[in-house]
mmCIF file of C-alpha atoms in Angstrom:
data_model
loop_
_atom_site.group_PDB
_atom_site.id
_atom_site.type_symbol
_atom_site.label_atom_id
_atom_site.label_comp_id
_atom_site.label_asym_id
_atom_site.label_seq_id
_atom_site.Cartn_x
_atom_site.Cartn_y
_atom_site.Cartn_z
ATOM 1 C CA UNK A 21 20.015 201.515 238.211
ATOM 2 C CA UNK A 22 23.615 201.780 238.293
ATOM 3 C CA UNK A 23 26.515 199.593 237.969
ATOM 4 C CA UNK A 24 28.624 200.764 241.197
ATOM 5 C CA UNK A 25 28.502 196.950 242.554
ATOM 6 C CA UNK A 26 28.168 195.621 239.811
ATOM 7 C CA UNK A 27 29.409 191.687 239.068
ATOM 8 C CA UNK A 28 32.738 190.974 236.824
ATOM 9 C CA UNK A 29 30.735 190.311 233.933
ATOM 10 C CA UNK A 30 28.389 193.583 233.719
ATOM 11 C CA UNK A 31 28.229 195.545 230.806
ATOM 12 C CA UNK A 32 25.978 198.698 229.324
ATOM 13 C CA UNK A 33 25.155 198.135 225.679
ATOM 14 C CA UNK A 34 26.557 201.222 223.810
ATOM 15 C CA UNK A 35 24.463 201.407 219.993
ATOM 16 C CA UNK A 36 27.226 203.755 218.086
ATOM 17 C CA UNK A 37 25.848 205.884 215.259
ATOM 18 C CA UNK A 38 27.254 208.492 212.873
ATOM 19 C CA UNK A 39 25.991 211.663 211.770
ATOM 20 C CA UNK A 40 24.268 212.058 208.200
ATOM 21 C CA UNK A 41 26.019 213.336 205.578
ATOM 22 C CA UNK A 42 26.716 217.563 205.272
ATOM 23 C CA UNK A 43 27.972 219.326 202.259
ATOM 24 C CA UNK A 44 31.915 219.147 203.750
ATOM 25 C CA UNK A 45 31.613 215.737 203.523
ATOM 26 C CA UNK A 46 30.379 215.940 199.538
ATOM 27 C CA UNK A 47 33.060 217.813 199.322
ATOM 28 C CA UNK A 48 35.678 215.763 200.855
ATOM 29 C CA UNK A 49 36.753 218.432 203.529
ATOM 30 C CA UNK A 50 38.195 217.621 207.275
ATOM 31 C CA UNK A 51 35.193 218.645 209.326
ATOM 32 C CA UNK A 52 37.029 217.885 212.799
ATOM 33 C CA UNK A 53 35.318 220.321 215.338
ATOM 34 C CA UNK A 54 33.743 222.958 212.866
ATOM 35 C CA UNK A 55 30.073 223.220 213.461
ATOM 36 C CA UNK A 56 28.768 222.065 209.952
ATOM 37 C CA UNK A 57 25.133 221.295 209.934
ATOM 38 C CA UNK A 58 23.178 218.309 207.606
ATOM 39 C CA UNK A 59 23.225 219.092 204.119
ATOM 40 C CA UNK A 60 19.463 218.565 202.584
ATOM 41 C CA UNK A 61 20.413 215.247 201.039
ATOM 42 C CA UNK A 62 21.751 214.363 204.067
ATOM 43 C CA UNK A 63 18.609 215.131 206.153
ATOM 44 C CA UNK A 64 16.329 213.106 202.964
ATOM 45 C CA UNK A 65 19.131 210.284 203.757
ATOM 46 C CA UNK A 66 18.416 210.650 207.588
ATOM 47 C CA UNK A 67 14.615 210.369 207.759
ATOM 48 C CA UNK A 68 15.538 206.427 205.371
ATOM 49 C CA UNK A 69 16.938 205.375 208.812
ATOM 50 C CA UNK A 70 15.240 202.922 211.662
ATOM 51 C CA UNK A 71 17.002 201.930 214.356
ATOM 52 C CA UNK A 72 16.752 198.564 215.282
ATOM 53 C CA UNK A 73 13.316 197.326 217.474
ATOM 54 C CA UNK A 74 15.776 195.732 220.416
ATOM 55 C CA UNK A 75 17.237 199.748 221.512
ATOM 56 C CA UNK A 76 13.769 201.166 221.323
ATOM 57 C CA UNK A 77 13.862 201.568 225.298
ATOM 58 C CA UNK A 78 17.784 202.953 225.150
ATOM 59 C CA UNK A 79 18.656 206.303 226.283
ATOM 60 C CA UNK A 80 19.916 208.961 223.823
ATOM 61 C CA UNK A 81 23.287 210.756 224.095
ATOM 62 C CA UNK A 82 24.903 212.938 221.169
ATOM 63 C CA UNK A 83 27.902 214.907 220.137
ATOM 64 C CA UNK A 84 27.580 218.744 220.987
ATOM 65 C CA UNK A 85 27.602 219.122 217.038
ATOM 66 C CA UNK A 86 24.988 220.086 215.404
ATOM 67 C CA UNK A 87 25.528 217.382 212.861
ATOM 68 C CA UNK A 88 25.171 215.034 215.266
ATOM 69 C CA UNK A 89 22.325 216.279 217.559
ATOM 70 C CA UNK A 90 20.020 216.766 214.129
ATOM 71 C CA UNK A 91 20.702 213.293 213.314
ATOM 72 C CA UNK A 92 19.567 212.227 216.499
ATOM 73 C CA UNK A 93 16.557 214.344 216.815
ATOM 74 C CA UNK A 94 15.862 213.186 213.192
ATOM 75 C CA UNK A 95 15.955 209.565 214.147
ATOM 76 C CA UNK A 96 13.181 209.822 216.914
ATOM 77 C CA UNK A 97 15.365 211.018 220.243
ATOM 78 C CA UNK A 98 13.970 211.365 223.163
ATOM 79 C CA UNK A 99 15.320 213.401 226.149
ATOM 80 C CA UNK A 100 18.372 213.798 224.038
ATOM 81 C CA UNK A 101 21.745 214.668 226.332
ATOM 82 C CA UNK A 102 25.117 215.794 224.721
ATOM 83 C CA UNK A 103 28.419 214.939 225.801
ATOM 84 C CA UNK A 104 31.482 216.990 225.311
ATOM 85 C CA UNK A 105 33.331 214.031 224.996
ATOM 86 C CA UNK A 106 31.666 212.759 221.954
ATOM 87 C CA UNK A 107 32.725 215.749 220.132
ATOM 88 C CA UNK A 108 34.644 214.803 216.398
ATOM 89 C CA UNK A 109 38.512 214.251 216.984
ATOM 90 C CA UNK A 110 39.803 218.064 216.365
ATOM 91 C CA UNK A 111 42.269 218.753 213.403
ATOM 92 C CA UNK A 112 42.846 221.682 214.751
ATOM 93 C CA UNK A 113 45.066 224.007 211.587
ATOM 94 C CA UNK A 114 43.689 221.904 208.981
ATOM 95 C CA UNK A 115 39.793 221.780 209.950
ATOM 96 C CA UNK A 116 38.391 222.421 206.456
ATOM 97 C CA UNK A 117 41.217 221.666 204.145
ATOM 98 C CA UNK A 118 40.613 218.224 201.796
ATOM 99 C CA UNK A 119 43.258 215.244 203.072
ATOM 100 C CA UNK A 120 44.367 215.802 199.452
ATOM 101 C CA UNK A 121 45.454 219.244 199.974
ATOM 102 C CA UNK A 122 46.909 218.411 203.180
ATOM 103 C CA UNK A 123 48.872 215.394 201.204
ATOM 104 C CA UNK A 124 50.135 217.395 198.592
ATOM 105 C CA UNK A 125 51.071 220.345 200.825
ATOM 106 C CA UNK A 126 52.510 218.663 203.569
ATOM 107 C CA UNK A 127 53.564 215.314 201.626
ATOM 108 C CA UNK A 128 56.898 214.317 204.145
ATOM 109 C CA UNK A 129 54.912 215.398 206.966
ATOM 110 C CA UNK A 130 51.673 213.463 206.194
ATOM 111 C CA UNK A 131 53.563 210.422 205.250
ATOM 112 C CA UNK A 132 55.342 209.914 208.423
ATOM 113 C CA UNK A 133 52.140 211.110 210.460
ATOM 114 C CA UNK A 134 50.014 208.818 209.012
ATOM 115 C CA UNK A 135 52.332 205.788 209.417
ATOM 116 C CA UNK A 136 52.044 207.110 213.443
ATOM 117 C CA UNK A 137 48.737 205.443 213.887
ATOM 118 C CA UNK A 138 47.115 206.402 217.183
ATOM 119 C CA UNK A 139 49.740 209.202 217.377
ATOM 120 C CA UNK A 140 48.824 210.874 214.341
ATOM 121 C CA UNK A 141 48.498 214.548 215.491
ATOM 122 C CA UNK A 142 47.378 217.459 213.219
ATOM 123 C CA UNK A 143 48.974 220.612 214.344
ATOM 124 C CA UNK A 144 46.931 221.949 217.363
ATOM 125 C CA UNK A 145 44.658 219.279 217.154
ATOM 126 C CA UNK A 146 44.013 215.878 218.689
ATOM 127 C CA UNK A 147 45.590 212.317 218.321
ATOM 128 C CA UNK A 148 43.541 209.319 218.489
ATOM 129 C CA UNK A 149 45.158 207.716 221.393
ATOM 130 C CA UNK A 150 44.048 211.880 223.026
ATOM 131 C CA UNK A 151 40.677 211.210 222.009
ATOM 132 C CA UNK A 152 40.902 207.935 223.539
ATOM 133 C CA UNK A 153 41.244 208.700 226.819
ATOM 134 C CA UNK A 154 38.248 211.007 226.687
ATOM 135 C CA UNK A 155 36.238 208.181 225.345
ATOM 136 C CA UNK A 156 37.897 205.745 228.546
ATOM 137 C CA UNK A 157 36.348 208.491 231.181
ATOM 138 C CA UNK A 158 33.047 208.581 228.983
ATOM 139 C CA UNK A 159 32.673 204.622 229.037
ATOM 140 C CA UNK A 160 33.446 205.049 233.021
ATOM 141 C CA UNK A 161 29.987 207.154 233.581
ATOM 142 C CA UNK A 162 28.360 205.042 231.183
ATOM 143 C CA UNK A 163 29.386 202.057 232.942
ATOM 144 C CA UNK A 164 28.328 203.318 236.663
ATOM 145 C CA UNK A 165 25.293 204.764 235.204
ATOM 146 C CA UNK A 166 24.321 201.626 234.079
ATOM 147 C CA UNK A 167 21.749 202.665 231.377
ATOM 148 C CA UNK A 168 22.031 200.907 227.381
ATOM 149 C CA UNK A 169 22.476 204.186 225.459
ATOM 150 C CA UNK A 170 22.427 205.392 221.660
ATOM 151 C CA UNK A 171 25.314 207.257 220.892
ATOM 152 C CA UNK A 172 24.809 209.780 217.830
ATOM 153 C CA UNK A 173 28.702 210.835 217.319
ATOM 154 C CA UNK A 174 31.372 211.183 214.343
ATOM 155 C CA UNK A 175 33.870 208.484 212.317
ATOM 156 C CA UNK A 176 36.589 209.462 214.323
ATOM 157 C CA UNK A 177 35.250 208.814 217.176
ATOM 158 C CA UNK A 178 33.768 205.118 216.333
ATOM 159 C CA UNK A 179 36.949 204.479 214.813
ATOM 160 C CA UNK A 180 38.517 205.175 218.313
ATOM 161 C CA UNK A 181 36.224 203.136 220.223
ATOM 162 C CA UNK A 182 36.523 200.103 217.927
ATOM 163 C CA UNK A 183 40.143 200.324 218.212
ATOM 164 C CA UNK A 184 39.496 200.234 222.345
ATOM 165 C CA UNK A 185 37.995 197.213 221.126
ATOM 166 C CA UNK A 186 40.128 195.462 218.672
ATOM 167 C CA UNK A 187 43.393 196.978 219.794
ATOM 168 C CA UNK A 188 43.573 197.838 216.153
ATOM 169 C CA UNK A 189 46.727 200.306 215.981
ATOM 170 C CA UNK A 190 45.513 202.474 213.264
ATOM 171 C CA UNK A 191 49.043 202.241 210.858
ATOM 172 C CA UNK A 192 46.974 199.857 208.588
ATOM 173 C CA UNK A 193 43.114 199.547 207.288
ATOM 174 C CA UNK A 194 40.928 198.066 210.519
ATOM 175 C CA UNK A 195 40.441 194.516 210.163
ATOM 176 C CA UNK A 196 36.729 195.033 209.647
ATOM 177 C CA UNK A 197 35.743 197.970 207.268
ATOM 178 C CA UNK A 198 33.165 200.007 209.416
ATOM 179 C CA UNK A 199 30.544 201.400 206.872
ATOM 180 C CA UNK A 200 28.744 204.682 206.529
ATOM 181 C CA UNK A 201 24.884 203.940 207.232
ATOM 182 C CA UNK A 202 25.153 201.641 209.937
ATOM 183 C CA UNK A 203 25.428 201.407 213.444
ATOM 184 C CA UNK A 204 27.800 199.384 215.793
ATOM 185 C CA UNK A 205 26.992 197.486 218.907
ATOM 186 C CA UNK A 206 29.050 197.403 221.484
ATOM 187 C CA UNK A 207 29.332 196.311 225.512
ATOM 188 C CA UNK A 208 31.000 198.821 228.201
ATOM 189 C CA UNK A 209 32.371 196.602 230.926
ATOM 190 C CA UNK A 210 34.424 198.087 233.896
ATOM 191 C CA UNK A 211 37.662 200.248 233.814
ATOM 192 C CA UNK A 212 36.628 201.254 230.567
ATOM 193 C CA UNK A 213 37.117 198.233 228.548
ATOM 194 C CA UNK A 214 34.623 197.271 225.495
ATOM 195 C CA UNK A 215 33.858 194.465 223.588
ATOM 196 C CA UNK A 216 32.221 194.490 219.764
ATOM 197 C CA UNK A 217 28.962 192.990 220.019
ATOM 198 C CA UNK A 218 28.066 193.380 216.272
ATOM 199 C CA UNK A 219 29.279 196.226 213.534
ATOM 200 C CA UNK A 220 27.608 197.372 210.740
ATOM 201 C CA UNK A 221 24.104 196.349 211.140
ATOM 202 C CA UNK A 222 21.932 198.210 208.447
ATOM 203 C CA UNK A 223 19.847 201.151 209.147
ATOM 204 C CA UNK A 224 17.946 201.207 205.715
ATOM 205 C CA UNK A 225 17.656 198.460 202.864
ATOM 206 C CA UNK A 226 18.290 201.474 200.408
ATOM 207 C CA UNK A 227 22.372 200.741 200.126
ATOM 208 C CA UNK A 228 22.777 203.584 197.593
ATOM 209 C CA UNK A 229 24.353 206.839 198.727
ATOM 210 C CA UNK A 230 26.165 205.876 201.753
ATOM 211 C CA UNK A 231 29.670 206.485 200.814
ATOM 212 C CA UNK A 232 30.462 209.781 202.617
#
């Protein structure tokens, strides 16, 4: 089925889910595009997750990372694809440094990139308003395609796509806080445009841990 004559009001449901937890995020390091696998906690974290009954029949797509693809295979994916766009937004110079570093190196330069928003752009990386328009073309295919998908990705890039939603501008905190150990529902609709279905629904009862 695909959505190529579709009516005004058709939409692909889009289930967004991040990546378990790897031992640069214990440690509070910028993983952007570096390859950084599950940490063993992580993976015991992982296999605590269900995915709600409603997306059993949804199709899987994932991040190229290998953070991302092990989270999916770990949560039962079938005929997993991965899409290039998904990839984590890239921080290019400072992939691997702790924010705090960056802060206290870079403290004038932090300040007023941070204050940019969408335009904050680490140096030979990627803004979020760049990522954006890889998402827009991404939610295009997934639109014609016309197939409800689980999407295994990265913070950045759910951050992105909820401010696609909310027209959140990213200077202050979003007006919902989107937690770690959920996923987020969400309906494609043509040109690219989405609209929140539901955030943060649950994917254990076991709350503890899921800072990251």
């Amino acid at each position: 089925m695909t959505n190529t004559d579709a009516s005004p009001d058709a939409s692909v449901s889009m289930l967004l889910c991040r990546h378990g937890p790897t031992t640069w995020n214990k440690a509070g390091r910028v993983q952007g595009q570096t390859d950084v696998p599950l940490s063993d906690a992580g993976r015991a974290l992982v296999r605590k997750w269900r995915l709600p009954e409603a997306v059993a029949d949804y199709r899987w797509i994932a991040s190229p990372l290998i953070r991302a693809q092990e989270t999916a295979n770990r949560l039962g994916a079938v005929n997993l694809k991965t899409d290039k766009r998904l990839a984590e937004t890239s921080w290019g110079d400072w992939d691997g440094w702790k924010l705090a570093k960056i802060r206290e190196t870079f403290p004038e330069r932090m300040a007023k990139m941070e204050a940019s928003g969408l335009d904050f752009h680490p140096p030979n990386g990627e803004s979020p308003r760049i990522v954006q328009e890889r998402l827009k073309d991404f939610m295009l295919d997934l639109f014609a395609e016309g197939q409800n998908s689980i999407v295994v990705c990265h913070k950045g890039i759910i951050r992105a796509f909820y401010s696609l939603a909310t027209g959140w501008d990213m200077k202050e905190d979003p007006p919902e806080k989107l937690g770690d150990g959920c996923c987020h529902l969400m309906r494609v609709k043509a040109n690219a445009t989405i609209e929140i279905d539901r955030i943060n629904i649950p994917l254990s009862e076991d709350r503890s841990g899921y800072a990251w």
